[in-house]
């Protein structure tokens, strides 16, 4: 009965928010991002102009964890973060399309690589040549490796992200020529974050896959998509890639609400599925790295343990709220449900591990990125 009541609450909130947003005025335009990038760099004093870049560019694919605004002008989806309170702590409090209170992992990684203060989206901005030379993100919030996942919410597929990369490459050739383009791509850090929406949303929150696949079979389906992506990226010139596993999905606030019972515990079945996927993904990466015909070094980035640490023992890191998002009730609000016109926002974001019911705060992302740089980036021999 508890799960049924949660579902009813979710449906009512989604319908109400969708009706309200249908008549809502347009949100921030993605083309404002260029000015915002400059303001952010100046305000925070972040950047790397005096340090030698560790790579030629940062190239990013995946979902909302790494989407800085590519979904902004997609007319057929609600999977956007270009409205307040997203961007609450960004320069000028601008909601750029980042699913956070401020920066995302690609921004933080670009800084650590001494490339630039922020990594912009491929779409919805007018790029300077310098922007393109040092990389962009092609990610689309709510996509995944299951072909059904982006179809359900009308966002870009992982294959379309690769097609965007092809367009990007042609732009580079027009700017610096073929030889320099090959050098930039060969020396770039490719970063991929995808798969979580497949399990959290498509498998556990819709009837379309769970009836035909048990968890091991669905993991196999995701691995087919992941392998195809890896091989296609390698064929396009990727030589060094960080490929991220899944977090403990059952410990995300929305999944606690839907599947964690009256006490909203971490939901064990979702975490079991994430761990099964992570193990299979590591085996896949190991096989590809051992294949002499596969010309990309892929490093598996394990984020499960660090996010579980923050979601369960975040008090050790100074967080005081581990199970609720900062937006609204913190139980279920994300994307269109997390809207400042209808929902309040917490006063001290840095005390929260999660900003909405699905995405971490910038402070949590900083800890996660630091963990990645300490444990996995050295394996890439940048």
Coordinates of C-alpha atoms in Angstrom, one line a residue:
X1 CA 0.0 0.0 0.0
X2 CA 2.9 2.4 0.7
X3 CA 4.3 2.0 -2.8
X4 CA 0.9 2.5 -4.3
X5 CA 0.4 5.7 -2.4
X6 CA 3.8 6.9 -3.5
X7 CA 2.9 6.2 -7.1
X8 CA -0.3 8.2 -6.8
X9 CA 1.5 11.1 -5.3
X10 CA 4.1 11.0 -8.2
X11 CA 1.4 10.9 -10.9
X12 CA -0.6 13.8 -9.4
X13 CA 2.6 15.9 -9.1
X14 CA 3.7 15.2 -12.6
X15 CA 0.4 16.0 -14.2
X16 CA 0.0 19.2 -12.2
X17 CA 3.4 20.4 -13.1
X18 CA 3.0 19.5 -16.7
X19 CA -0.2 21.5 -17.0
X20 CA 1.3 24.5 -15.3
X21 CA 4.4 24.5 -17.5
X22 CA 2.4 24.2 -20.7
X23 CA 1.3 27.8 -20.1
X24 CA 4.5 29.0 -18.6
X25 CA 6.8 31.7 -20.2
X26 CA 10.0 30.6 -21.8
X27 CA 12.9 30.0 -19.5
X28 CA 16.5 31.1 -19.9
X29 CA 17.8 30.8 -23.4
X30 CA 20.8 28.6 -23.9
X31 CA 22.5 31.3 -26.0
X32 CA 23.0 33.3 -22.8
X33 CA 25.5 30.7 -21.7
X34 CA 28.5 32.4 -23.3
X35 CA 28.1 35.5 -21.1
X36 CA 27.5 33.3 -18.1
X37 CA 30.7 31.3 -18.7
X38 CA 32.7 34.5 -18.7
X39 CA 31.0 35.8 -15.5
X40 CA 31.5 32.4 -13.7
X41 CA 35.2 32.4 -14.5
X42 CA 35.7 36.0 -13.4
X43 CA 33.6 35.6 -10.2
X44 CA 35.1 32.4 -8.9
X45 CA 38.6 33.1 -10.1
X46 CA 38.7 29.7 -11.6
X47 CA 40.6 28.8 -14.8
X48 CA 43.9 27.6 -15.9
X49 CA 45.4 30.1 -18.3
X50 CA 48.7 30.0 -16.4
X51 CA 49.0 26.3 -16.3
X52 CA 49.8 23.9 -19.2
X53 CA 46.7 21.8 -20.2
X54 CA 47.0 18.1 -19.4
X55 CA 45.1 17.2 -22.5
X56 CA 44.1 18.8 -25.8
X57 CA 40.3 18.8 -25.1
X58 CA 37.6 17.4 -22.9
X59 CA 34.9 15.5 -24.9
X60 CA 31.8 14.4 -23.0
X61 CA 28.9 12.1 -23.7
X62 CA 26.1 10.8 -21.5
X63 CA 23.1 11.9 -19.4
X64 CA 22.0 14.6 -17.0
X65 CA 25.1 14.3 -14.8
X66 CA 27.1 15.7 -17.6
X67 CA 24.5 17.7 -19.7
X68 CA 25.2 21.5 -19.4
X69 CA 22.2 22.5 -21.5
X70 CA 21.9 20.4 -24.6
X71 CA 18.3 19.6 -23.8
X72 CA 17.3 23.3 -23.3
X73 CA 15.6 23.8 -26.6
X74 CA 14.2 20.3 -27.2
X75 CA 10.5 21.1 -27.6
X76 CA 9.3 17.6 -27.0
X77 CA 10.8 16.9 -23.6
X78 CA 10.4 18.1 -20.0
X79 CA 13.9 16.8 -19.1
X80 CA 15.4 20.2 -18.7
X81 CA 17.1 22.2 -16.0
X82 CA 16.9 25.7 -17.6
X83 CA 14.7 27.1 -14.8
X84 CA 15.2 28.1 -11.2
X85 CA 16.1 26.9 -8.7
X86 CA 18.7 25.1 -10.9
X87 CA 21.7 27.4 -11.2
X88 CA 20.9 28.8 -7.7
X89 CA 24.6 29.2 -7.0
X90 CA 25.8 29.7 -10.6
X91 CA 27.1 33.2 -11.5
X92 CA 24.1 35.5 -11.7
X93 CA 21.9 32.7 -10.4
X94 CA 21.3 31.7 -14.1
X95 CA 19.8 28.3 -14.8
X96 CA 22.0 27.3 -17.8
X97 CA 20.5 23.8 -18.1
X98 CA 22.9 22.2 -15.7
X99 CA 21.1 19.7 -13.3
X100 CA 22.7 21.2 -10.2
X101 CA 22.8 24.3 -8.0
X102 CA 25.9 25.3 -9.9
X103 CA 28.7 23.3 -11.7
X104 CA 28.7 19.8 -13.0
X105 CA 31.5 17.2 -13.1
X106 CA 32.7 18.2 -16.6
X107 CA 33.2 21.8 -15.5
X108 CA 35.2 20.6 -12.5
X109 CA 37.2 18.1 -14.7
X110 CA 37.9 20.8 -17.2
X111 CA 39.4 23.0 -14.4
X112 CA 41.5 20.1 -13.1
X113 CA 42.8 19.4 -16.6
X114 CA 43.8 23.1 -16.9
X115 CA 41.6 23.6 -19.9
X116 CA 39.0 26.2 -19.0
X117 CA 36.6 27.2 -16.2
X118 CA 33.5 25.6 -17.7
X119 CA 32.6 23.0 -20.3
X120 CA 29.7 24.2 -22.5
X121 CA 27.1 22.3 -24.4
X122 CA 27.3 21.5 -28.1
X123 CA 23.8 22.9 -28.7
X124 CA 22.1 26.2 -28.0
X125 CA 25.3 28.3 -27.8
X126 CA 27.4 30.3 -30.3
X127 CA 30.8 28.8 -29.9
X128 CA 34.1 30.7 -30.4
X129 CA 36.8 28.7 -32.1
X130 CA 38.6 28.5 -28.7
X131 CA 35.6 26.9 -27.1
X132 CA 35.5 24.2 -29.8
X133 CA 39.3 23.5 -29.7
X134 CA 39.2 22.6 -26.0
X135 CA 36.0 20.5 -26.1
X136 CA 32.3 20.5 -25.4
X137 CA 29.6 18.2 -24.0
X138 CA 27.2 16.3 -26.2
X139 CA 25.3 14.8 -23.3
X140 CA 21.5 14.7 -23.1
X141 CA 19.8 14.5 -19.8
X142 CA 17.7 11.3 -19.2
X143 CA 19.3 9.3 -22.1
X144 CA 20.8 5.8 -21.8
X145 CA 22.2 2.7 -23.5
X146 CA 18.8 1.1 -23.8
X147 CA 17.3 2.5 -27.0
X148 CA 13.9 2.7 -25.3
X149 CA 15.2 5.1 -22.6
X150 CA 15.6 8.3 -24.7
X151 CA 12.5 7.4 -26.7
X152 CA 10.3 7.4 -23.6
X153 CA 11.3 11.0 -22.7
X154 CA 12.1 12.4 -26.1
X155 CA 15.7 13.2 -25.6
X156 CA 18.8 12.6 -27.7
X157 CA 20.1 9.0 -28.0
X158 CA 23.8 8.0 -27.5
X159 CA 24.0 7.4 -31.2
X160 CA 22.8 11.0 -31.9
X161 CA 25.5 12.2 -29.5
X162 CA 28.1 10.5 -31.6
X163 CA 26.5 12.2 -34.7
X164 CA 26.9 15.5 -32.9
X165 CA 30.6 14.6 -32.4
X166 CA 30.9 14.0 -36.1
X167 CA 29.5 17.5 -36.8
X168 CA 32.0 18.8 -34.1
X169 CA 34.9 17.2 -35.9
X170 CA 33.9 18.8 -39.2
X171 CA 33.8 22.1 -37.5
X172 CA 37.3 21.5 -36.1
X173 CA 38.6 20.7 -39.6
X174 CA 37.2 23.9 -40.9
X175 CA 39.0 25.8 -38.1
X176 CA 42.4 24.1 -37.9
X177 CA 42.6 21.6 -40.7
X178 CA 42.6 17.8 -40.8
X179 CA 46.0 17.1 -39.3
X180 CA 45.5 19.3 -36.3
X181 CA 42.0 17.9 -35.8
X182 CA 43.4 14.4 -35.6
X183 CA 46.0 15.6 -33.0
X184 CA 43.3 17.3 -30.9
X185 CA 41.0 14.3 -30.9
X186 CA 43.8 11.8 -30.2
X187 CA 45.0 13.9 -27.3
X188 CA 41.6 14.5 -25.8
X189 CA 40.1 13.1 -22.6
X190 CA 36.8 11.4 -23.5
X191 CA 34.4 11.2 -20.5
X192 CA 31.2 9.1 -20.6
X193 CA 28.4 8.9 -18.0
X194 CA 25.4 6.9 -18.9
X195 CA 23.2 3.9 -17.9
X196 CA 21.7 5.1 -14.6
X197 CA 18.5 6.3 -16.3
X198 CA 18.1 2.9 -17.9
X199 CA 17.9 1.2 -14.6
X200 CA 16.3 3.9 -12.4
X201 CA 13.7 5.0 -14.9
X202 CA 13.1 2.6 -17.8
X203 CA 13.5 -0.7 -15.8
X204 CA 12.2 0.1 -12.3
X205 CA 9.7 2.8 -13.1
X206 CA 7.9 1.7 -16.3
X207 CA 6.3 -1.6 -17.2
X208 CA 8.1 -1.8 -20.6
X209 CA 11.2 -3.8 -19.7
X210 CA 10.8 -5.5 -16.4
X211 CA 8.1 -7.8 -17.7
X212 CA 10.4 -9.2 -20.5
X213 CA 13.8 -9.0 -18.8
X214 CA 15.0 -10.1 -15.4
X215 CA 17.9 -8.0 -14.0
X216 CA 20.8 -10.1 -15.5
X217 CA 19.1 -10.0 -18.9
X218 CA 18.6 -6.3 -18.7
X219 CA 22.2 -5.7 -17.7
X220 CA 23.2 -7.7 -20.8
X221 CA 21.0 -5.4 -22.9
X222 CA 22.8 -2.4 -21.5
X223 CA 26.2 -3.9 -22.1
X224 CA 25.3 -4.4 -25.8
X225 CA 24.6 -0.6 -26.0
X226 CA 27.7 0.2 -24.0
X227 CA 30.0 -1.9 -26.1
X228 CA 28.6 -0.5 -29.3
X229 CA 29.2 3.0 -28.0
X230 CA 32.8 2.2 -27.0
X231 CA 33.6 0.7 -30.4
X232 CA 32.0 3.6 -32.3
X233 CA 33.9 6.2 -30.2
X234 CA 37.1 4.3 -30.7
X235 CA 36.6 4.2 -34.4
X236 CA 36.1 8.0 -34.4
X237 CA 39.5 8.5 -32.9
X238 CA 39.1 8.4 -29.1
X239 CA 42.3 7.2 -27.5
X240 CA 41.8 7.9 -23.8
X241 CA 38.5 7.5 -22.2
X242 CA 37.0 7.5 -18.7
X243 CA 33.9 5.4 -18.6
X244 CA 31.8 5.7 -15.5
X245 CA 29.9 3.0 -13.7
X246 CA 26.6 3.4 -11.9
X247 CA 26.1 4.9 -8.5
X248 CA 24.0 3.2 -5.7
X249 CA 20.7 4.0 -7.5
X250 CA 18.7 2.8 -4.5
X251 CA 20.2 5.5 -2.3
X252 CA 19.1 8.4 -4.5
X253 CA 16.3 10.3 -2.8
X254 CA 13.6 9.7 -5.5
X255 CA 14.4 5.9 -5.4
X256 CA 14.3 5.9 -1.6
X257 CA 10.8 7.5 -1.9
X258 CA 9.5 5.1 -4.5
X259 CA 11.0 1.8 -3.4
X260 CA 12.5 2.3 0.1
X261 CA 9.4 1.7 2.2
X262 CA 8.1 3.9 5.0
X263 CA 11.6 4.6 6.4
X264 CA 12.9 5.4 2.9
X265 CA 15.9 3.1 3.2
X266 CA 18.3 2.5 0.3
X267 CA 16.4 0.2 -2.0
X268 CA 18.4 -3.0 -2.2
X269 CA 17.2 -4.4 -5.5
X270 CA 18.2 -1.2 -7.4
X271 CA 21.6 -1.3 -5.8
X272 CA 22.0 -4.9 -6.7
X273 CA 21.3 -4.2 -10.3
X274 CA 23.8 -1.3 -10.3
X275 CA 26.5 -3.5 -8.8
X276 CA 25.8 -6.3 -11.4
X277 CA 26.1 -3.8 -14.2
X278 CA 29.3 -2.4 -12.8
X279 CA 30.9 -5.8 -12.5
X280 CA 29.9 -6.7 -16.1
X281 CA 31.0 -3.3 -17.4
X282 CA 34.5 -3.8 -15.9
X283 CA 34.8 -7.2 -17.5
X284 CA 33.7 -5.7 -20.9
X285 CA 36.3 -2.9 -20.6
X286 CA 39.0 -5.4 -19.7
X287 CA 38.2 -7.5 -22.8
X288 CA 38.3 -4.4 -25.0
X289 CA 41.5 -3.1 -23.6
X290 CA 43.1 -6.5 -24.2
X291 CA 41.9 -6.6 -27.9
X292 CA 44.8 -5.5 -30.2
X293 CA 42.2 -4.2 -32.7
X294 CA 40.7 -1.8 -30.2
X295 CA 42.8 1.3 -30.1
X296 CA 41.4 3.2 -27.1
X297 CA 42.6 3.0 -23.5
X298 CA 39.4 2.8 -21.4
X299 CA 39.6 3.4 -17.7
X300 CA 36.6 2.3 -15.6
X301 CA 35.6 5.0 -13.1
X302 CA 34.0 3.4 -10.1
X303 CA 31.7 6.0 -8.4
X304 CA 29.5 3.5 -6.5
X305 CA 31.5 3.5 -3.3
X306 CA 32.1 7.3 -3.0
X307 CA 28.4 8.1 -3.7
X308 CA 27.3 5.4 -1.2
X309 CA 29.6 6.9 1.3
X310 CA 28.1 10.4 0.8
X311 CA 24.5 9.1 0.7
X312 CA 24.8 6.9 3.8
X313 CA 27.7 8.5 5.8
X314 CA 27.8 12.0 4.5
X315 CA 27.9 13.4 8.0
X316 CA 31.6 12.4 7.9
X317 CA 32.0 14.9 5.1
X318 CA 30.1 17.7 6.9
X319 CA 26.7 17.1 5.2
X320 CA 23.6 17.2 7.5
X321 CA 21.0 16.1 4.9
X322 CA 21.7 12.8 3.1
X323 CA 18.3 11.5 2.0
X324 CA 16.3 14.5 0.8
X325 CA 17.0 16.8 -2.1
X326 CA 17.4 20.6 -1.5
X327 CA 14.4 21.3 -3.8
X328 CA 10.9 21.2 -2.5
X329 CA 10.1 18.3 -0.1
X330 CA 13.3 16.6 -1.4
X331 CA 11.4 13.4 -1.8
X332 CA 10.5 13.3 -5.5
X333 CA 11.1 16.7 -7.1
X334 CA 13.4 16.7 -10.2
X335 CA 13.3 18.5 -13.6
X336 CA 9.9 20.0 -14.1
X337 CA 8.8 19.2 -10.5
X338 CA 11.7 21.1 -9.2
X339 CA 10.5 24.6 -10.2
X340 CA 11.0 27.7 -8.0
X341 CA 7.6 29.0 -9.0
X342 CA 6.0 26.2 -7.1
X343 CA 8.7 24.7 -4.8
X344 CA 10.9 26.2 -2.2
X345 CA 14.6 25.5 -1.9
X346 CA 16.8 24.8 1.1
X347 CA 18.8 27.6 2.7
X348 CA 22.2 25.9 3.0
X349 CA 22.7 23.9 -0.2
X350 CA 26.2 22.8 0.9
X351 CA 24.7 20.8 3.7
X352 CA 22.8 18.6 1.2
X353 CA 24.3 15.7 -0.7
X354 CA 21.5 16.1 -3.3
X355 CA 20.2 19.2 -4.9
X356 CA 17.0 17.6 -6.3
X357 CA 15.8 14.1 -5.7
X358 CA 18.2 12.7 -8.3
X359 CA 21.3 14.9 -8.8
X360 CA 24.0 15.8 -6.3
X361 CA 24.9 19.3 -5.3
X362 CA 28.1 21.0 -6.6
X363 CA 29.8 20.3 -3.3
X364 CA 29.1 16.6 -3.6
X365 CA 30.3 16.6 -7.2
X366 CA 33.5 18.2 -6.0
X367 CA 34.2 15.3 -3.7
X368 CA 33.3 12.8 -6.4
X369 CA 35.6 14.4 -9.0
X370 CA 38.4 14.6 -6.4
X371 CA 37.9 10.9 -5.8
X372 CA 38.1 10.1 -9.5
X373 CA 41.3 12.2 -9.9
X374 CA 43.0 10.5 -7.0
X375 CA 42.0 6.9 -7.9
X376 CA 41.4 6.6 -11.7
X377 CA 42.7 9.5 -13.7
X378 CA 46.4 8.6 -13.1
X379 CA 45.7 5.3 -14.9
X380 CA 45.0 7.3 -18.1
X381 CA 48.6 8.5 -18.3
X382 CA 47.6 12.0 -19.2

